[in-house]
CSV table of C-alpha atoms in Angstrom, one decimal:
chain,number,residue,atom,x,y,z
A,128,MET,CA,-17.1,-6.9,-7.4
A,129,GLU,CA,-15.8,-8.0,-10.6
A,130,LEU,CA,-12.2,-8.3,-11.6
A,131,MET,CA,-10.4,-7.1,-14.7
A,132,ARG,CA,-9.2,-9.5,-17.4
A,133,SER,CA,-7.6,-8.9,-20.7
A,134,GLN,CA,-9.7,-7.0,-23.1
A,135,ASN,CA,-11.1,-5.1,-20.1
A,136,THR,CA,-13.5,-7.9,-19.1
A,137,PHE,CA,-14.0,-8.9,-15.4
A,138,ILE,CA,-14.3,-12.0,-13.4
A,139,ASN,CA,-14.6,-13.0,-9.7
A,140,GLU,CA,-11.7,-15.4,-9.1
A,141,LYS,CA,-8.3,-15.0,-7.3
A,142,ASN,CA,-6.1,-17.8,-8.6
A,143,SER,CA,-2.6,-16.7,-7.6
A,144,LEU,CA,-0.6,-15.1,-4.8
A,145,LYS,CA,0.9,-12.7,-7.4
A,146,LEU,CA,0.6,-8.8,-7.2
A,147,PHE,CA,1.1,-6.2,-9.9
A,148,ALA,CA,2.0,-2.6,-9.2
A,149,LEU,CA,1.0,0.9,-10.4
A,150,VAL,CA,3.6,3.7,-10.3
A,151,LEU,CA,1.7,7.0,-10.6
A,152,ALA,CA,3.9,9.4,-12.5
A,153,ALA,CA,1.7,11.4,-14.8
A,154,GLY,CA,1.6,14.7,-13.1
A,155,GLU,CA,3.2,17.9,-14.3
A,156,SER,CA,4.3,19.4,-11.0
A,157,SER,CA,8.0,20.6,-10.9
A,158,ARG,CA,10.8,22.0,-8.7
A,159,MET,CA,13.2,24.7,-10.0
A,160,GLY,CA,12.2,23.7,-13.6
A,161,THR,CA,12.7,19.9,-13.2
A,162,PRO,CA,9.8,17.5,-13.3
A,163,LYS,CA,9.1,16.0,-9.9
A,164,GLN,CA,9.5,12.5,-11.4
A,165,LEU,CA,13.2,13.2,-12.4
A,166,LEU,CA,14.2,14.8,-9.0
A,167,GLU,CA,16.8,12.6,-7.3
A,168,TYR,CA,17.3,11.2,-4.0
A,169,GLY,CA,20.5,9.1,-3.3
A,170,GLY,CA,21.5,9.4,-6.8
A,171,VAL,CA,18.3,7.9,-8.2
A,172,SER,CA,15.3,9.7,-9.6
A,173,PHE,CA,12.0,9.8,-7.6
A,174,LEU,CA,10.4,7.9,-10.5
A,175,CYS,CA,13.0,5.1,-10.6
A,176,ARG,CA,13.0,4.7,-6.8
A,177,ALA,CA,9.3,3.8,-6.9
A,178,ILE,CA,10.1,1.2,-9.6
A,179,GLU,CA,13.1,-0.1,-7.7
A,180,GLY,CA,10.9,-0.6,-4.6
A,181,PHE,CA,8.6,-2.9,-6.5
A,182,VAL,CA,11.6,-4.7,-8.0
A,183,HIS,CA,13.0,-5.3,-4.5
A,184,ALA,CA,9.6,-6.6,-3.4
A,185,GLY,CA,9.6,-9.1,-6.1
A,186,ILE,CA,6.8,-7.7,-8.3
A,187,ASP,CA,7.2,-9.0,-11.8
A,188,ASP,CA,4.6,-6.7,-13.4
A,189,ILE,CA,5.0,-2.9,-12.9
A,190,VAL,CA,2.8,-0.4,-14.7
A,191,VAL,CA,4.2,3.1,-14.9
A,192,VAL,CA,1.5,5.6,-15.7
A,193,CYS,CA,2.9,8.7,-17.5
A,194,GLY,CA,1.1,11.7,-18.9
A,195,HIS,CA,3.1,15.1,-18.9
A,196,GLU,CA,6.2,14.9,-21.0
A,197,PHE,CA,5.2,11.2,-21.8
A,198,ASP,CA,8.2,10.5,-24.2
A,199,ARG,CA,10.6,11.9,-21.8
A,200,MET,CA,9.5,9.9,-19.0
A,201,LYS,CA,9.3,6.7,-20.9
A,202,GLU,CA,12.9,7.1,-22.2
A,203,HIS,CA,14.0,7.9,-18.7
A,204,VAL,CA,12.4,4.7,-17.2
A,205,MET,CA,13.6,2.4,-19.9
A,206,ASN,CA,17.2,3.7,-20.0
A,207,ALA,CA,17.8,4.2,-16.3
A,208,SER,CA,20.1,1.9,-14.2
A,209,TYR,CA,18.4,-0.6,-11.8
A,210,SER,CA,19.5,-3.6,-9.6
A,211,ILE,CA,18.3,-5.8,-12.4
A,212,SER,CA,19.3,-5.8,-16.1
A,213,GLY,CA,17.7,-3.6,-18.7
A,214,GLU,CA,16.2,-6.6,-20.4
A,215,GLU,CA,14.5,-7.7,-17.2
A,216,ILE,CA,13.1,-4.1,-16.7
A,217,LYS,CA,11.8,-4.3,-20.3
A,218,ASN,CA,10.0,-7.6,-19.4
A,219,ARG,CA,8.5,-6.3,-16.1
A,220,VAL,CA,7.6,-2.7,-16.8
A,221,LEU,CA,4.6,-1.5,-18.9
A,222,ILE,CA,4.4,2.2,-19.7
A,223,ALA,CA,0.9,3.3,-19.8
A,224,ARG,CA,-0.3,6.8,-21.1
A,225,ASN,CA,-2.8,8.8,-19.2
A,226,PRO,CA,-4.1,11.5,-21.6
A,227,ASP,CA,-6.4,12.8,-18.8
A,228,TYR,CA,-3.5,13.3,-16.3
A,229,LYS,CA,-4.8,16.8,-15.5
A,230,LYS,CA,-7.9,15.3,-13.9
A,231,GLY,CA,-5.8,14.0,-11.0
A,232,GLN,CA,-4.6,10.9,-9.4
A,233,LEU,CA,-7.6,8.7,-9.8
A,234,SER,CA,-7.3,9.2,-13.6
A,235,SER,CA,-3.8,7.7,-13.5
A,236,ILE,CA,-5.0,4.7,-11.4
A,237,LYS,CA,-7.7,4.0,-14.0
A,238,ALA,CA,-5.4,4.3,-17.0
A,239,GLY,CA,-3.0,1.9,-15.3
A,240,LEU,CA,-5.6,-0.7,-14.5
A,241,LYS,CA,-7.0,-0.4,-18.1
A,242,ALA,CA,-3.6,-0.7,-19.8
A,243,PHE,CA,-2.7,-3.7,-17.6
A,244,GLY,CA,-6.0,-5.3,-18.2
A,245,GLN,CA,-5.4,-5.2,-22.1
A,246,LYS,CA,-1.9,-7.1,-21.5
A,247,LYS,CA,-2.6,-9.4,-18.8
A,248,ALA,CA,-5.4,-11.5,-17.2
A,249,VAL,CA,-5.9,-9.8,-13.9
A,250,ASP,CA,-7.8,-12.8,-12.4
A,251,PHE,CA,-4.3,-14.4,-12.0
A,252,TYR,CA,-3.4,-11.7,-9.5
A,253,MET,CA,-4.3,-11.5,-5.8
A,254,GLY,CA,-4.0,-7.9,-5.8
A,255,PHE,CA,-2.2,-4.7,-6.8
A,256,MET,CA,0.0,-2.1,-5.1
A,257,ILE,CA,0.0,1.7,-5.8
A,258,GLN,CA,2.9,4.1,-5.2
A,259,LEU,CA,3.2,7.8,-5.8
A,260,ILE,CA,6.5,9.3,-7.0
A,261,ASP,CA,6.6,11.9,-4.4
A,262,ARG,CA,7.5,9.3,-1.7
A,263,PRO,CA,11.1,8.7,-2.5
A,264,LEU,CA,12.1,8.2,1.1
A,265,VAL,CA,10.1,5.0,1.4
A,266,ARG,CA,12.6,2.1,2.2
A,267,TYR,CA,12.7,-0.7,-0.3
A,268,GLU,CA,12.2,-3.4,2.5
A,269,THR,CA,8.9,-1.6,3.3
A,270,PHE,CA,7.6,-2.5,-0.3
A,271,LYS,CA,8.4,-6.1,0.4
A,272,ASN,CA,7.1,-6.1,3.9
A,273,LEU,CA,3.8,-4.8,2.6
A,274,LYS,CA,3.6,-7.3,-0.2
A,275,ASP,CA,4.5,-10.3,2.1
A,276,ARG,CA,1.9,-9.2,4.8
A,277,PHE,CA,-0.8,-8.7,2.2
A,278,ILE,CA,-0.4,-12.1,0.8
A,279,LYS,CA,0.1,-13.9,4.1
A,280,ASN,CA,-3.0,-12.3,5.6
A,281,ASP,CA,-5.1,-12.4,2.5
A,282,CYS,CA,-5.9,-8.7,3.1
A,283,SER,CA,-8.6,-6.6,1.1
A,284,ILE,CA,-6.8,-3.5,1.8
A,285,LEU,CA,-3.4,-3.0,3.4
A,286,LEU,CA,-2.0,0.4,4.3
A,287,PRO,CA,1.4,1.2,5.9
A,288,SER,CA,1.2,3.2,9.1
A,289,TYR,CA,3.6,5.5,10.8
A,290,ASN,CA,2.7,6.9,14.2
A,291,LEU,CA,-1.0,6.2,13.4
A,292,LYS,CA,-0.7,8.1,10.0
A,293,ARG,CA,-1.3,6.0,7.0
A,294,GLY,CA,0.6,6.4,3.8
A,295,HIS,CA,1.9,4.7,0.6
A,296,PRO,CA,2.5,2.4,-1.0
A,297,ALA,CA,-1.1,1.0,-0.7
A,298,CYS,CA,-2.2,-2.6,-1.4
A,299,PHE,CA,-5.7,-3.6,-2.8
A,300,SER,CA,-7.4,-6.8,-3.6
A,301,THR,CA,-8.1,-7.0,-7.3
A,302,GLU,CA,-11.8,-7.3,-6.3
A,303,PHE,CA,-11.7,-3.5,-6.1
A,304,ALA,CA,-10.5,-3.0,-9.8
A,305,GLY,CA,-13.9,-2.8,-11.1
A,306,GLU,CA,-15.3,-0.5,-8.4
A,307,ILE,CA,-12.3,1.9,-8.8
A,308,LEU,CA,-13.0,2.1,-12.6
A,309,SER,CA,-16.5,2.9,-12.0
A,310,LEU,CA,-15.8,6.0,-9.8
A,311,GLY,CA,-16.6,9.4,-11.2
A,312,ASP,CA,-14.6,12.5,-11.7
A,313,ASP,CA,-15.4,13.8,-8.4
A,314,ASP,CA,-14.3,10.8,-6.5
A,315,SER,CA,-10.8,9.6,-5.5
A,316,LEU,CA,-9.1,6.6,-4.0
A,317,LYS,CA,-10.3,7.9,-0.7
A,318,THR,CA,-13.9,7.0,-1.8
A,319,ILE,CA,-12.9,3.4,-1.8
A,320,LEU,CA,-11.2,3.7,1.6
A,321,LYS,CA,-14.3,5.4,3.0
A,322,ARG,CA,-16.7,2.8,1.7
A,323,HIS,CA,-14.6,-0.1,3.0
A,324,GLU,CA,-13.1,1.3,6.2
A,325,SER,CA,-13.9,-1.9,8.0
A,326,ARG,CA,-11.8,-4.0,5.7
A,327,ILE,CA,-8.6,-1.9,6.0
A,328,LYS,CA,-5.6,-3.4,7.7
A,329,TYR,CA,-2.6,-1.7,8.7
A,330,LEU,CA,1.2,-2.6,8.7
A,331,GLU,CA,2.7,-0.6,11.5
A,332,THR,CA,6.3,0.5,10.4
A,333,ASP,CA,9.0,2.8,11.5
A,334,ASP,CA,9.6,4.0,8.0
A,335,GLU,CA,8.5,7.7,8.1
A,336,GLY,CA,9.0,7.8,4.3
A,337,ILE,CA,5.6,6.3,3.8
A,338,LEU,CA,4.0,9.7,4.7
């Protein structure tokens, strides 16, 4: 399987222990008139909690994929308060647009991978993490524990597990980038998981927020 590089080319090397992250925030679901991305838990929006989780994990490259109300979401991300400075957020966060967000979650993953591949050489990354914005209860240390275990064990796919139920954030080797981009509209991330079930490892956690 080939890996994505700048200009959307792919190669087969893993030269770094770094990971990048995708935050999937393109959907149009809402509650009581408020987009789900902007709902708050603990005084922090669902969207920013996902970003902050990756910040706490030490991820330097975070792709936030937006679609519905794109400009509003972009402004929210770039003007919110984080545990690091606004300048650092600007350096770490890339806002990617998914014009096909109504096609579902896979379209956002593809949009994020493509956008990142146009900015950075993905061959310098060992893998990537994916988080959904509707998992606001995930503890920040869970993000870091997953990243550290993924790197330490050189995993292909690593998923968190609570009471034998798997959740998010999910970690994938960059070797799967090309395969994900080649999936059809009727596929999903579960297609990759089913194809490579034997390569999945799990991080058992007491963090129910992953579900």
